[in-house]
């Protein structure tokens, strides 16, 4: 007869170290559960526009184009800076700004270094292949500056002349189309172009009408041609930022029609300047006011 030994199994005691491991595992599972359910810690839920940082919008801007966008007392300032701040506020976002050159602005927005650019960028077929654009923030016009002692009466009269233009500006192909024999000399900034005109290194300087007015006030020896219209300007956004583009357009429509844009236009533009009629047509309900006049109530 075979005997069977009875073996008593001793219950395993949970050591303090094992209790700690089990507790950590339980907390980890709970955390994964909350994240999967979209708990309060979900970054996706708190960033509905898909900006680089939740709650913020990062703008590229030019620091050399007063009064459109420039540095004042060490801070970003100007018409487009104020406009972009107002748009960001409508979206519930805090605006941040990084100065960059105009030439690199569009590629950097496209490559997600910035969420958008706080600068009225002329919309062209080539640029539309690179990035998406908001609805209009303005309609670009340009004037050709020259020295009073050697004036250029019209843009068409620049044929055969040397003209300074900011690097990457769409004004380059525009003037080359209008004046095939014009010689374009590119400079990194408006300030550099201005210095070249003062020094006689170029015959003229082609830039936006607002910048032109500022330069005419600063340089008594400058004169300028009548303006030419170059087209619609807007804020650029990367093509895969559809939610951001929609949010910007909704906010723009609001600041255009609630009086914000009108007040900023009057603040930053030369006295007597008027909002382009095409922009008024784009945003029904928007009010006209000449810069330097009281804003409409």
PDB file of C-alpha atoms in Angstrom:
ATOM      1  CA  UNK A   1       0.000   0.000   0.000  1.00  0.00           C
ATOM      2  CA  UNK A   2       1.446   3.221  -1.120  1.00  0.00           C
ATOM      3  CA  UNK A   3       1.338   6.108   1.312  1.00  0.00           C
ATOM      4  CA  UNK A   4       0.760   9.717   0.127  1.00  0.00           C
ATOM      5  CA  UNK A   5       2.467  12.481   2.003  1.00  0.00           C
ATOM      6  CA  UNK A   6       0.284  15.491   2.675  1.00  0.00           C
ATOM      7  CA  UNK A   7       1.998  18.718   1.688  1.00  0.00           C
ATOM      8  CA  UNK A   8       0.683  21.917   3.270  1.00  0.00           C
ATOM      9  CA  UNK A   9       1.051  24.992   1.130  1.00  0.00           C
ATOM     10  CA  UNK A  10       2.117  27.991   3.083  1.00  0.00           C
ATOM     11  CA  UNK A  11       0.304  31.186   1.924  1.00  0.00           C
ATOM     12  CA  UNK A  12       2.692  33.693   0.383  1.00  0.00           C
ATOM     13  CA  UNK A  13       3.026  36.878   2.346  1.00  0.00           C
ATOM     14  CA  UNK A  14       2.987  40.150   0.460  1.00  0.00           C
ATOM     15  CA  UNK A  15       6.116  42.001   1.303  1.00  0.00           C
ATOM     16  CA  UNK A  16       6.082  45.831   1.455  1.00  0.00           C
ATOM     17  CA  UNK A  17       8.045  45.892  -1.808  1.00  0.00           C
ATOM     18  CA  UNK A  18       5.435  43.750  -3.566  1.00  0.00           C
ATOM     19  CA  UNK A  19       2.584  45.899  -2.279  1.00  0.00           C
ATOM     20  CA  UNK A  20       4.373  48.945  -3.742  1.00  0.00           C
ATOM     21  CA  UNK A  21       4.746  47.278  -7.150  1.00  0.00           C
ATOM     22  CA  UNK A  22       1.060  46.277  -7.217  1.00  0.00           C
ATOM     23  CA  UNK A  23      -0.031  49.771  -6.257  1.00  0.00           C
ATOM     24  CA  UNK A  24       2.098  51.322  -9.006  1.00  0.00           C
ATOM     25  CA  UNK A  25       0.682  48.914 -11.576  1.00  0.00           C
ATOM     26  CA  UNK A  26      -2.873  49.750 -10.521  1.00  0.00           C
ATOM     27  CA  UNK A  27      -2.200  53.492 -10.821  1.00  0.00           C
ATOM     28  CA  UNK A  28      -0.648  52.946 -14.255  1.00  0.00           C
ATOM     29  CA  UNK A  29      -3.745  51.071 -15.491  1.00  0.00           C
ATOM     30  CA  UNK A  30      -5.989  53.811 -14.087  1.00  0.00           C
ATOM     31  CA  UNK A  31      -3.926  56.478 -15.849  1.00  0.00           C
ATOM     32  CA  UNK A  32      -4.125  54.613 -19.171  1.00  0.00           C
ATOM     33  CA  UNK A  33      -7.879  54.271 -18.736  1.00  0.00           C
ATOM     34  CA  UNK A  34      -8.345  58.008 -18.149  1.00  0.00           C
ATOM     35  CA  UNK A  35      -6.175  58.884 -21.149  1.00  0.00           C
ATOM     36  CA  UNK A  36      -8.033  56.485 -23.420  1.00  0.00           C
ATOM     37  CA  UNK A  37     -11.328  58.021 -22.321  1.00  0.00           C
ATOM     38  CA  UNK A  38     -10.081  61.544 -22.993  1.00  0.00           C
ATOM     39  CA  UNK A  39      -9.675  62.619 -19.395  1.00  0.00           C
ATOM     40  CA  UNK A  40      -8.858  66.144 -18.273  1.00  0.00           C
ATOM     41  CA  UNK A  41      -5.148  65.534 -18.924  1.00  0.00           C
ATOM     42  CA  UNK A  42      -5.665  64.927 -22.639  1.00  0.00           C
ATOM     43  CA  UNK A  43      -3.613  67.435 -24.643  1.00  0.00           C
ATOM     44  CA  UNK A  44      -5.691  66.762 -27.754  1.00  0.00           C
ATOM     45  CA  UNK A  45      -8.858  67.899 -25.984  1.00  0.00           C
ATOM     46  CA  UNK A  46      -7.269  71.179 -24.892  1.00  0.00           C
ATOM     47  CA  UNK A  47      -5.834  72.088 -28.307  1.00  0.00           C
ATOM     48  CA  UNK A  48      -8.830  72.215 -30.633  1.00  0.00           C
ATOM     49  CA  UNK A  49      -7.002  74.318 -33.232  1.00  0.00           C
ATOM     50  CA  UNK A  50      -3.953  72.040 -33.409  1.00  0.00           C
ATOM     51  CA  UNK A  51      -1.495  74.861 -32.716  1.00  0.00           C
ATOM     52  CA  UNK A  52       2.130  74.145 -31.864  1.00  0.00           C
ATOM     53  CA  UNK A  53       1.356  74.719 -28.157  1.00  0.00           C
ATOM     54  CA  UNK A  54      -2.072  74.349 -26.552  1.00  0.00           C
ATOM     55  CA  UNK A  55      -3.643  77.687 -25.657  1.00  0.00           C
ATOM     56  CA  UNK A  56      -1.122  79.665 -27.708  1.00  0.00           C
ATOM     57  CA  UNK A  57      -0.601  80.711 -31.302  1.00  0.00           C
ATOM     58  CA  UNK A  58       2.900  81.370 -32.554  1.00  0.00           C
ATOM     59  CA  UNK A  59       3.190  84.076 -35.211  1.00  0.00           C
ATOM     60  CA  UNK A  60       6.152  84.933 -37.398  1.00  0.00           C
ATOM     61  CA  UNK A  61       6.402  88.666 -38.033  1.00  0.00           C
ATOM     62  CA  UNK A  62       8.634  91.245 -39.667  1.00  0.00           C
ATOM     63  CA  UNK A  63      10.455  93.632 -37.381  1.00  0.00           C
ATOM     64  CA  UNK A  64      11.491  96.125 -40.066  1.00  0.00           C
ATOM     65  CA  UNK A  65       8.292  97.329 -41.754  1.00  0.00           C
ATOM     66  CA  UNK A  66       6.928 100.218 -39.696  1.00  0.00           C
ATOM     67  CA  UNK A  67       4.003 100.807 -39.203  1.00  0.00           C
ATOM     68  CA  UNK A  68       2.837  97.398 -40.477  1.00  0.00           C
ATOM     69  CA  UNK A  69       5.010  95.325 -38.131  1.00  0.00           C
ATOM     70  CA  UNK A  70       8.097  96.406 -36.236  1.00  0.00           C
ATOM     71  CA  UNK A  71       9.731  96.506 -32.789  1.00  0.00           C
ATOM     72  CA  UNK A  72       8.754  99.266 -30.364  1.00  0.00           C
ATOM     73  CA  UNK A  73      10.287  99.463 -26.891  1.00  0.00           C
ATOM     74  CA  UNK A  74      11.567  95.941 -27.362  1.00  0.00           C
ATOM     75  CA  UNK A  75       8.119  94.528 -28.177  1.00  0.00           C
ATOM     76  CA  UNK A  76       6.327  93.559 -31.414  1.00  0.00           C
ATOM     77  CA  UNK A  77       4.128  96.417 -32.628  1.00  0.00           C
ATOM     78  CA  UNK A  78       2.234  97.615 -35.678  1.00  0.00           C
ATOM     79  CA  UNK A  79      -1.008  97.218 -37.598  1.00  0.00           C
ATOM     80  CA  UNK A  80      -0.681  93.502 -38.395  1.00  0.00           C
ATOM     81  CA  UNK A  81       0.605  92.681 -34.912  1.00  0.00           C
ATOM     82  CA  UNK A  82      -2.418  94.375 -33.317  1.00  0.00           C
ATOM     83  CA  UNK A  83      -4.760  92.710 -35.802  1.00  0.00           C
ATOM     84  CA  UNK A  84      -3.340  89.241 -35.141  1.00  0.00           C
ATOM     85  CA  UNK A  85      -3.605  89.807 -31.375  1.00  0.00           C
ATOM     86  CA  UNK A  86      -7.281  90.699 -31.774  1.00  0.00           C
ATOM     87  CA  UNK A  87      -7.851  87.577 -33.872  1.00  0.00           C
ATOM     88  CA  UNK A  88      -6.057  85.377 -31.316  1.00  0.00           C
ATOM     89  CA  UNK A  89      -8.160  86.851 -28.508  1.00  0.00           C
ATOM     90  CA  UNK A  90     -11.353  85.954 -30.392  1.00  0.00           C
ATOM     91  CA  UNK A  91     -10.065  82.376 -30.556  1.00  0.00           C
ATOM     92  CA  UNK A  92      -9.213  82.304 -26.856  1.00  0.00           C
ATOM     93  CA  UNK A  93      -5.495  81.987 -27.597  1.00  0.00           C
ATOM     94  CA  UNK A  94      -2.460  83.894 -26.344  1.00  0.00           C
ATOM     95  CA  UNK A  95      -0.386  85.299 -29.211  1.00  0.00           C
ATOM     96  CA  UNK A  96       3.400  84.992 -29.317  1.00  0.00           C
ATOM     97  CA  UNK A  97       5.730  86.525 -31.918  1.00  0.00           C
ATOM     98  CA  UNK A  98       9.112  85.655 -33.412  1.00  0.00           C
ATOM     99  CA  UNK A  99      10.870  88.087 -35.762  1.00  0.00           C
ATOM    100  CA  UNK A 100      11.982  86.611 -39.069  1.00  0.00           C
ATOM    101  CA  UNK A 101      12.828  87.719 -42.587  1.00  0.00           C
ATOM    102  CA  UNK A 102      10.113  87.985 -45.198  1.00  0.00           C
ATOM    103  CA  UNK A 103      12.011  85.576 -47.432  1.00  0.00           C
ATOM    104  CA  UNK A 104      11.839  82.728 -44.875  1.00  0.00           C
ATOM    105  CA  UNK A 105       8.391  83.488 -43.464  1.00  0.00           C
ATOM    106  CA  UNK A 106       6.287  81.336 -45.787  1.00  0.00           C
ATOM    107  CA  UNK A 107       8.577  78.255 -45.805  1.00  0.00           C
ATOM    108  CA  UNK A 108       8.804  78.378 -41.990  1.00  0.00           C
ATOM    109  CA  UNK A 109       5.008  78.497 -41.625  1.00  0.00           C
ATOM    110  CA  UNK A 110       4.667  75.624 -44.095  1.00  0.00           C
ATOM    111  CA  UNK A 111       7.197  73.575 -42.075  1.00  0.00           C
ATOM    112  CA  UNK A 112       5.366  74.205 -38.759  1.00  0.00           C
ATOM    113  CA  UNK A 113       8.005  76.424 -37.194  1.00  0.00           C
ATOM    114  CA  UNK A 114       5.168  78.928 -36.698  1.00  0.00           C
ATOM    115  CA  UNK A 115       1.385  78.539 -36.654  1.00  0.00           C
ATOM    116  CA  UNK A 116       0.884  81.524 -38.960  1.00  0.00           C
ATOM    117  CA  UNK A 117       2.460  84.827 -39.963  1.00  0.00           C
ATOM    118  CA  UNK A 118       1.226  88.163 -38.626  1.00  0.00           C
ATOM    119  CA  UNK A 119       1.819  89.813 -41.952  1.00  0.00           C
ATOM    120  CA  UNK A 120      -0.415  90.585 -44.893  1.00  0.00           C
ATOM    121  CA  UNK A 121       1.169  88.269 -47.460  1.00  0.00           C
ATOM    122  CA  UNK A 122       0.228  88.808 -51.091  1.00  0.00           C
ATOM    123  CA  UNK A 123      -1.677  85.724 -52.278  1.00  0.00           C
ATOM    124  CA  UNK A 124      -0.368  84.364 -55.596  1.00  0.00           C
ATOM    125  CA  UNK A 125      -0.793  81.026 -57.418  1.00  0.00           C
ATOM    126  CA  UNK A 126       2.777  80.025 -56.562  1.00  0.00           C
ATOM    127  CA  UNK A 127       2.355  80.821 -52.878  1.00  0.00           C
ATOM    128  CA  UNK A 128      -1.015  79.057 -52.770  1.00  0.00           C
ATOM    129  CA  UNK A 129       0.758  75.883 -53.839  1.00  0.00           C
ATOM    130  CA  UNK A 130       3.030  76.207 -50.809  1.00  0.00           C
ATOM    131  CA  UNK A 131       0.539  77.178 -48.093  1.00  0.00           C
ATOM    132  CA  UNK A 132      -3.090  77.901 -47.307  1.00  0.00           C
ATOM    133  CA  UNK A 133      -4.296  81.463 -46.719  1.00  0.00           C
ATOM    134  CA  UNK A 134      -6.971  83.057 -44.593  1.00  0.00           C
ATOM    135  CA  UNK A 135      -9.633  85.335 -45.977  1.00  0.00           C
ATOM    136  CA  UNK A 136      -8.385  88.814 -46.857  1.00  0.00           C
ATOM    137  CA  UNK A 137      -6.708  91.069 -44.301  1.00  0.00           C
ATOM    138  CA  UNK A 138      -6.164  93.754 -46.917  1.00  0.00           C
ATOM    139  CA  UNK A 139      -5.556  94.552 -50.563  1.00  0.00           C
ATOM    140  CA  UNK A 140      -1.958  95.350 -51.294  1.00  0.00           C
ATOM    141  CA  UNK A 141      -0.899  98.506 -53.076  1.00  0.00           C
ATOM    142  CA  UNK A 142       2.631  99.648 -53.769  1.00  0.00           C
ATOM    143  CA  UNK A 143       4.375 102.907 -54.664  1.00  0.00           C
ATOM    144  CA  UNK A 144       7.787 103.585 -56.124  1.00  0.00           C
ATOM    145  CA  UNK A 145       9.953 105.947 -54.093  1.00  0.00           C
ATOM    146  CA  UNK A 146      12.735 107.967 -55.683  1.00  0.00           C
ATOM    147  CA  UNK A 147      14.837 111.050 -54.914  1.00  0.00           C
ATOM    148  CA  UNK A 148      13.259 114.433 -55.674  1.00  0.00           C
ATOM    149  CA  UNK A 149      16.418 115.488 -57.492  1.00  0.00           C
ATOM    150  CA  UNK A 150      16.052 112.484 -59.836  1.00  0.00           C
ATOM    151  CA  UNK A 151      12.320 111.638 -59.681  1.00  0.00           C
ATOM    152  CA  UNK A 152      10.568 108.697 -61.290  1.00  0.00           C
ATOM    153  CA  UNK A 153       7.041 109.877 -62.136  1.00  0.00           C
ATOM    154  CA  UNK A 154       5.301 106.507 -62.540  1.00  0.00           C
ATOM    155  CA  UNK A 155       6.077 102.836 -62.028  1.00  0.00           C
ATOM    156  CA  UNK A 156       6.049 102.409 -65.807  1.00  0.00           C
ATOM    157  CA  UNK A 157       8.807 105.021 -66.038  1.00  0.00           C
ATOM    158  CA  UNK A 158      11.160 102.746 -64.088  1.00  0.00           C
ATOM    159  CA  UNK A 159      12.060 100.865 -67.274  1.00  0.00           C
ATOM    160  CA  UNK A 160      15.832 100.624 -67.402  1.00  0.00           C
ATOM    161  CA  UNK A 161      16.175 101.889 -63.816  1.00  0.00           C
ATOM    162  CA  UNK A 162      17.556  99.975 -60.811  1.00  0.00           C
ATOM    163  CA  UNK A 163      14.879  99.396 -58.164  1.00  0.00           C
ATOM    164  CA  UNK A 164      15.330  98.137 -54.583  1.00  0.00           C
ATOM    165  CA  UNK A 165      12.809  95.555 -53.309  1.00  0.00           C
ATOM    166  CA  UNK A 166      12.772  93.358 -50.190  1.00  0.00           C
ATOM    167  CA  UNK A 167      14.048  89.812 -50.792  1.00  0.00           C
ATOM    168  CA  UNK A 168      11.300  87.330 -51.669  1.00  0.00           C
ATOM    169  CA  UNK A 169       8.653  90.012 -52.266  1.00  0.00           C
ATOM    170  CA  UNK A 170       6.000  89.294 -54.877  1.00  0.00           C
ATOM    171  CA  UNK A 171       6.511  92.890 -56.005  1.00  0.00           C
ATOM    172  CA  UNK A 172       9.578  91.599 -57.868  1.00  0.00           C
ATOM    173  CA  UNK A 173       7.705  89.664 -60.592  1.00  0.00           C
ATOM    174  CA  UNK A 174       5.009  92.360 -60.587  1.00  0.00           C
ATOM    175  CA  UNK A 175       7.364  95.183 -61.552  1.00  0.00           C
ATOM    176  CA  UNK A 176       9.266  92.916 -63.944  1.00  0.00           C
ATOM    177  CA  UNK A 177       5.978  92.206 -65.711  1.00  0.00           C
ATOM    178  CA  UNK A 178       5.087  95.901 -65.852  1.00  0.00           C
ATOM    179  CA  UNK A 179       8.600  96.992 -66.796  1.00  0.00           C
ATOM    180  CA  UNK A 180      10.572  94.174 -68.477  1.00  0.00           C
ATOM    181  CA  UNK A 181      13.774  96.200 -68.575  1.00  0.00           C
ATOM    182  CA  UNK A 182      13.769  97.218 -64.917  1.00  0.00           C
ATOM    183  CA  UNK A 183      16.805  96.049 -62.904  1.00  0.00           C
ATOM    184  CA  UNK A 184      15.743  94.622 -59.528  1.00  0.00           C
ATOM    185  CA  UNK A 185      18.196  94.747 -56.636  1.00  0.00           C
ATOM    186  CA  UNK A 186      17.057  92.742 -53.611  1.00  0.00           C
ATOM    187  CA  UNK A 187      17.762  93.782 -50.007  1.00  0.00           C
ATOM    188  CA  UNK A 188      17.062  91.936 -46.725  1.00  0.00           C
ATOM    189  CA  UNK A 189      14.956  94.743 -45.234  1.00  0.00           C
ATOM    190  CA  UNK A 190      13.178  98.017 -45.962  1.00  0.00           C
ATOM    191  CA  UNK A 191      15.857  99.833 -43.955  1.00  0.00           C
ATOM    192  CA  UNK A 192      18.606  98.426 -46.183  1.00  0.00           C
ATOM    193  CA  UNK A 193      16.652  99.401 -49.305  1.00  0.00           C
ATOM    194  CA  UNK A 194      16.152 102.915 -47.938  1.00  0.00           C
ATOM    195  CA  UNK A 195      19.849 103.322 -47.221  1.00  0.00           C
ATOM    196  CA  UNK A 196      20.638 102.213 -50.768  1.00  0.00           C
ATOM    197  CA  UNK A 197      18.291 104.854 -52.202  1.00  0.00           C
ATOM    198  CA  UNK A 198      19.746 107.596 -50.008  1.00  0.00           C
ATOM    199  CA  UNK A 199      23.269 106.579 -51.054  1.00  0.00           C
ATOM    200  CA  UNK A 200      22.344 106.594 -54.741  1.00  0.00           C
ATOM    201  CA  UNK A 201      23.012 102.882 -55.152  1.00  0.00           C
ATOM    202  CA  UNK A 202      19.540 102.439 -56.685  1.00  0.00           C
ATOM    203  CA  UNK A 203      17.183 104.719 -58.600  1.00  0.00           C
ATOM    204  CA  UNK A 204      14.014 103.729 -56.754  1.00  0.00           C
ATOM    205  CA  UNK A 205      12.464 101.688 -53.952  1.00  0.00           C
ATOM    206  CA  UNK A 206       9.215  99.744 -54.448  1.00  0.00           C
ATOM    207  CA  UNK A 207       7.234  99.032 -51.265  1.00  0.00           C
ATOM    208  CA  UNK A 208       3.716  99.087 -49.800  1.00  0.00           C
ATOM    209  CA  UNK A 209       1.724 102.310 -49.594  1.00  0.00           C
ATOM    210  CA  UNK A 210       1.710 102.451 -45.800  1.00  0.00           C
ATOM    211  CA  UNK A 211       5.477 102.042 -45.590  1.00  0.00           C
ATOM    212  CA  UNK A 212       5.801 104.616 -48.380  1.00  0.00           C
ATOM    213  CA  UNK A 213       3.902 107.210 -46.348  1.00  0.00           C
ATOM    214  CA  UNK A 214       6.164 106.617 -43.366  1.00  0.00           C
ATOM    215  CA  UNK A 215       9.324 106.987 -45.469  1.00  0.00           C
ATOM    216  CA  UNK A 216       8.023 110.180 -47.089  1.00  0.00           C
ATOM    217  CA  UNK A 217       7.562 111.702 -43.630  1.00  0.00           C
ATOM    218  CA  UNK A 218      11.046 110.621 -42.577  1.00  0.00           C
ATOM    219  CA  UNK A 219      12.907 111.732 -45.720  1.00  0.00           C
ATOM    220  CA  UNK A 220      12.156 115.179 -47.122  1.00  0.00           C
ATOM    221  CA  UNK A 221      14.212 114.360 -50.222  1.00  0.00           C
ATOM    222  CA  UNK A 222      11.931 111.453 -51.264  1.00  0.00           C
ATOM    223  CA  UNK A 223       9.000 111.521 -53.659  1.00  0.00           C
ATOM    224  CA  UNK A 224       6.654 108.709 -54.725  1.00  0.00           C
ATOM    225  CA  UNK A 225       4.586 107.580 -57.708  1.00  0.00           C
ATOM    226  CA  UNK A 226       0.818 107.009 -57.651  1.00  0.00           C
ATOM    227  CA  UNK A 227      -0.015 103.560 -56.233  1.00  0.00           C
ATOM    228  CA  UNK A 228      -0.423 100.358 -58.203  1.00  0.00           C
ATOM    229  CA  UNK A 229      -2.616  97.506 -56.920  1.00  0.00           C
ATOM    230  CA  UNK A 230      -0.865  94.192 -56.465  1.00  0.00           C
ATOM    231  CA  UNK A 231      -3.696  91.998 -55.082  1.00  0.00           C
ATOM    232  CA  UNK A 232      -5.235  90.402 -51.979  1.00  0.00           C
ATOM    233  CA  UNK A 233      -3.135  89.887 -48.860  1.00  0.00           C
ATOM    234  CA  UNK A 234      -3.826  87.354 -46.096  1.00  0.00           C
ATOM    235  CA  UNK A 235      -2.249  85.397 -43.232  1.00  0.00           C
ATOM    236  CA  UNK A 236      -0.478  82.180 -44.365  1.00  0.00           C
ATOM    237  CA  UNK A 237      -1.130  78.854 -42.606  1.00  0.00           C
ATOM    238  CA  UNK A 238       0.245  75.353 -43.269  1.00  0.00           C
ATOM    239  CA  UNK A 239      -2.087  73.374 -45.531  1.00  0.00           C
ATOM    240  CA  UNK A 240      -2.545  70.583 -42.987  1.00  0.00           C
ATOM    241  CA  UNK A 241      -3.764  73.019 -40.306  1.00  0.00           C
ATOM    242  CA  UNK A 242      -7.405  73.005 -41.419  1.00  0.00           C
ATOM    243  CA  UNK A 243      -8.895  73.545 -37.960  1.00  0.00           C
ATOM    244  CA  UNK A 244      -6.562  76.468 -37.369  1.00  0.00           C
ATOM    245  CA  UNK A 245      -7.422  78.003 -40.744  1.00  0.00           C
ATOM    246  CA  UNK A 246     -11.143  77.721 -40.028  1.00  0.00           C
ATOM    247  CA  UNK A 247     -10.688  79.269 -36.578  1.00  0.00           C
ATOM    248  CA  UNK A 248      -8.656  82.163 -37.967  1.00  0.00           C
ATOM    249  CA  UNK A 249     -11.252  82.868 -40.653  1.00  0.00           C
ATOM    250  CA  UNK A 250     -14.094  82.868 -38.137  1.00  0.00           C
ATOM    251  CA  UNK A 251     -12.172  85.231 -35.846  1.00  0.00           C
ATOM    252  CA  UNK A 252     -11.214  87.493 -38.764  1.00  0.00           C
ATOM    253  CA  UNK A 253     -14.843  87.826 -39.830  1.00  0.00           C
ATOM    254  CA  UNK A 254     -15.660  88.956 -36.294  1.00  0.00           C
ATOM    255  CA  UNK A 255     -12.910  91.593 -35.956  1.00  0.00           C
ATOM    256  CA  UNK A 256     -13.695  92.890 -39.445  1.00  0.00           C
ATOM    257  CA  UNK A 257     -17.353  93.557 -38.682  1.00  0.00           C
ATOM    258  CA  UNK A 258     -17.344  94.510 -34.978  1.00  0.00           C
ATOM    259  CA  UNK A 259     -15.304  97.695 -35.525  1.00  0.00           C
ATOM    260  CA  UNK A 260     -11.929  96.317 -34.402  1.00  0.00           C
ATOM    261  CA  UNK A 261     -10.291  96.389 -37.834  1.00  0.00           C
ATOM    262  CA  UNK A 262     -11.613  99.889 -38.543  1.00  0.00           C
ATOM    263  CA  UNK A 263     -10.118 101.262 -35.335  1.00  0.00           C
ATOM    264  CA  UNK A 264      -6.758  99.611 -35.981  1.00  0.00           C
ATOM    265  CA  UNK A 265      -6.709 100.855 -39.568  1.00  0.00           C
ATOM    266  CA  UNK A 266      -7.354 104.427 -38.396  1.00  0.00           C
ATOM    267  CA  UNK A 267      -4.672 104.067 -35.719  1.00  0.00           C
ATOM    268  CA  UNK A 268      -1.845 102.822 -37.921  1.00  0.00           C
ATOM    269  CA  UNK A 269      -2.415 104.328 -41.361  1.00  0.00           C
ATOM    270  CA  UNK A 270      -1.581 107.839 -42.594  1.00  0.00           C
ATOM    271  CA  UNK A 271      -4.316 110.485 -42.203  1.00  0.00           C
ATOM    272  CA  UNK A 272      -6.818 110.378 -45.035  1.00  0.00           C
ATOM    273  CA  UNK A 273      -6.128 106.726 -45.960  1.00  0.00           C
ATOM    274  CA  UNK A 274      -9.239 104.661 -46.590  1.00  0.00           C
ATOM    275  CA  UNK A 275      -9.971 100.963 -46.327  1.00  0.00           C
ATOM    276  CA  UNK A 276      -9.978  99.462 -49.845  1.00  0.00           C
ATOM    277  CA  UNK A 277     -13.515  99.074 -51.207  1.00  0.00           C
ATOM    278  CA  UNK A 278     -12.813  95.435 -52.115  1.00  0.00           C
ATOM    279  CA  UNK A 279     -12.189  94.644 -48.446  1.00  0.00           C
ATOM    280  CA  UNK A 280     -15.478  96.303 -47.493  1.00  0.00           C
ATOM    281  CA  UNK A 281     -17.186  94.159 -50.137  1.00  0.00           C
ATOM    282  CA  UNK A 282     -15.591  91.008 -48.683  1.00  0.00           C
ATOM    283  CA  UNK A 283     -17.001  91.687 -45.210  1.00  0.00           C
ATOM    284  CA  UNK A 284     -20.570  93.034 -45.376  1.00  0.00           C
ATOM    285  CA  UNK A 285     -21.318  95.238 -42.375  1.00  0.00           C
ATOM    286  CA  UNK A 286     -17.775  96.566 -42.122  1.00  0.00           C
ATOM    287  CA  UNK A 287     -17.663 100.344 -41.761  1.00  0.00           C
ATOM    288  CA  UNK A 288     -15.462 102.760 -43.679  1.00  0.00           C
ATOM    289  CA  UNK A 289     -13.448 105.440 -41.943  1.00  0.00           C
ATOM    290  CA  UNK A 290     -10.551 107.549 -43.118  1.00  0.00           C
ATOM    291  CA  UNK A 291      -7.417 107.238 -40.986  1.00  0.00           C
ATOM    292  CA  UNK A 292      -7.091 110.240 -38.702  1.00  0.00           C
ATOM    293  CA  UNK A 293     -10.877 110.575 -38.436  1.00  0.00           C
ATOM    294  CA  UNK A 294     -12.989 109.551 -35.420  1.00  0.00           C
ATOM    295  CA  UNK A 295     -13.977 105.897 -35.573  1.00  0.00           C
ATOM    296  CA  UNK A 296     -17.668 105.277 -36.282  1.00  0.00           C
ATOM    297  CA  UNK A 297     -19.708 104.322 -33.264  1.00  0.00           C
TER     298      UNK A 297
END
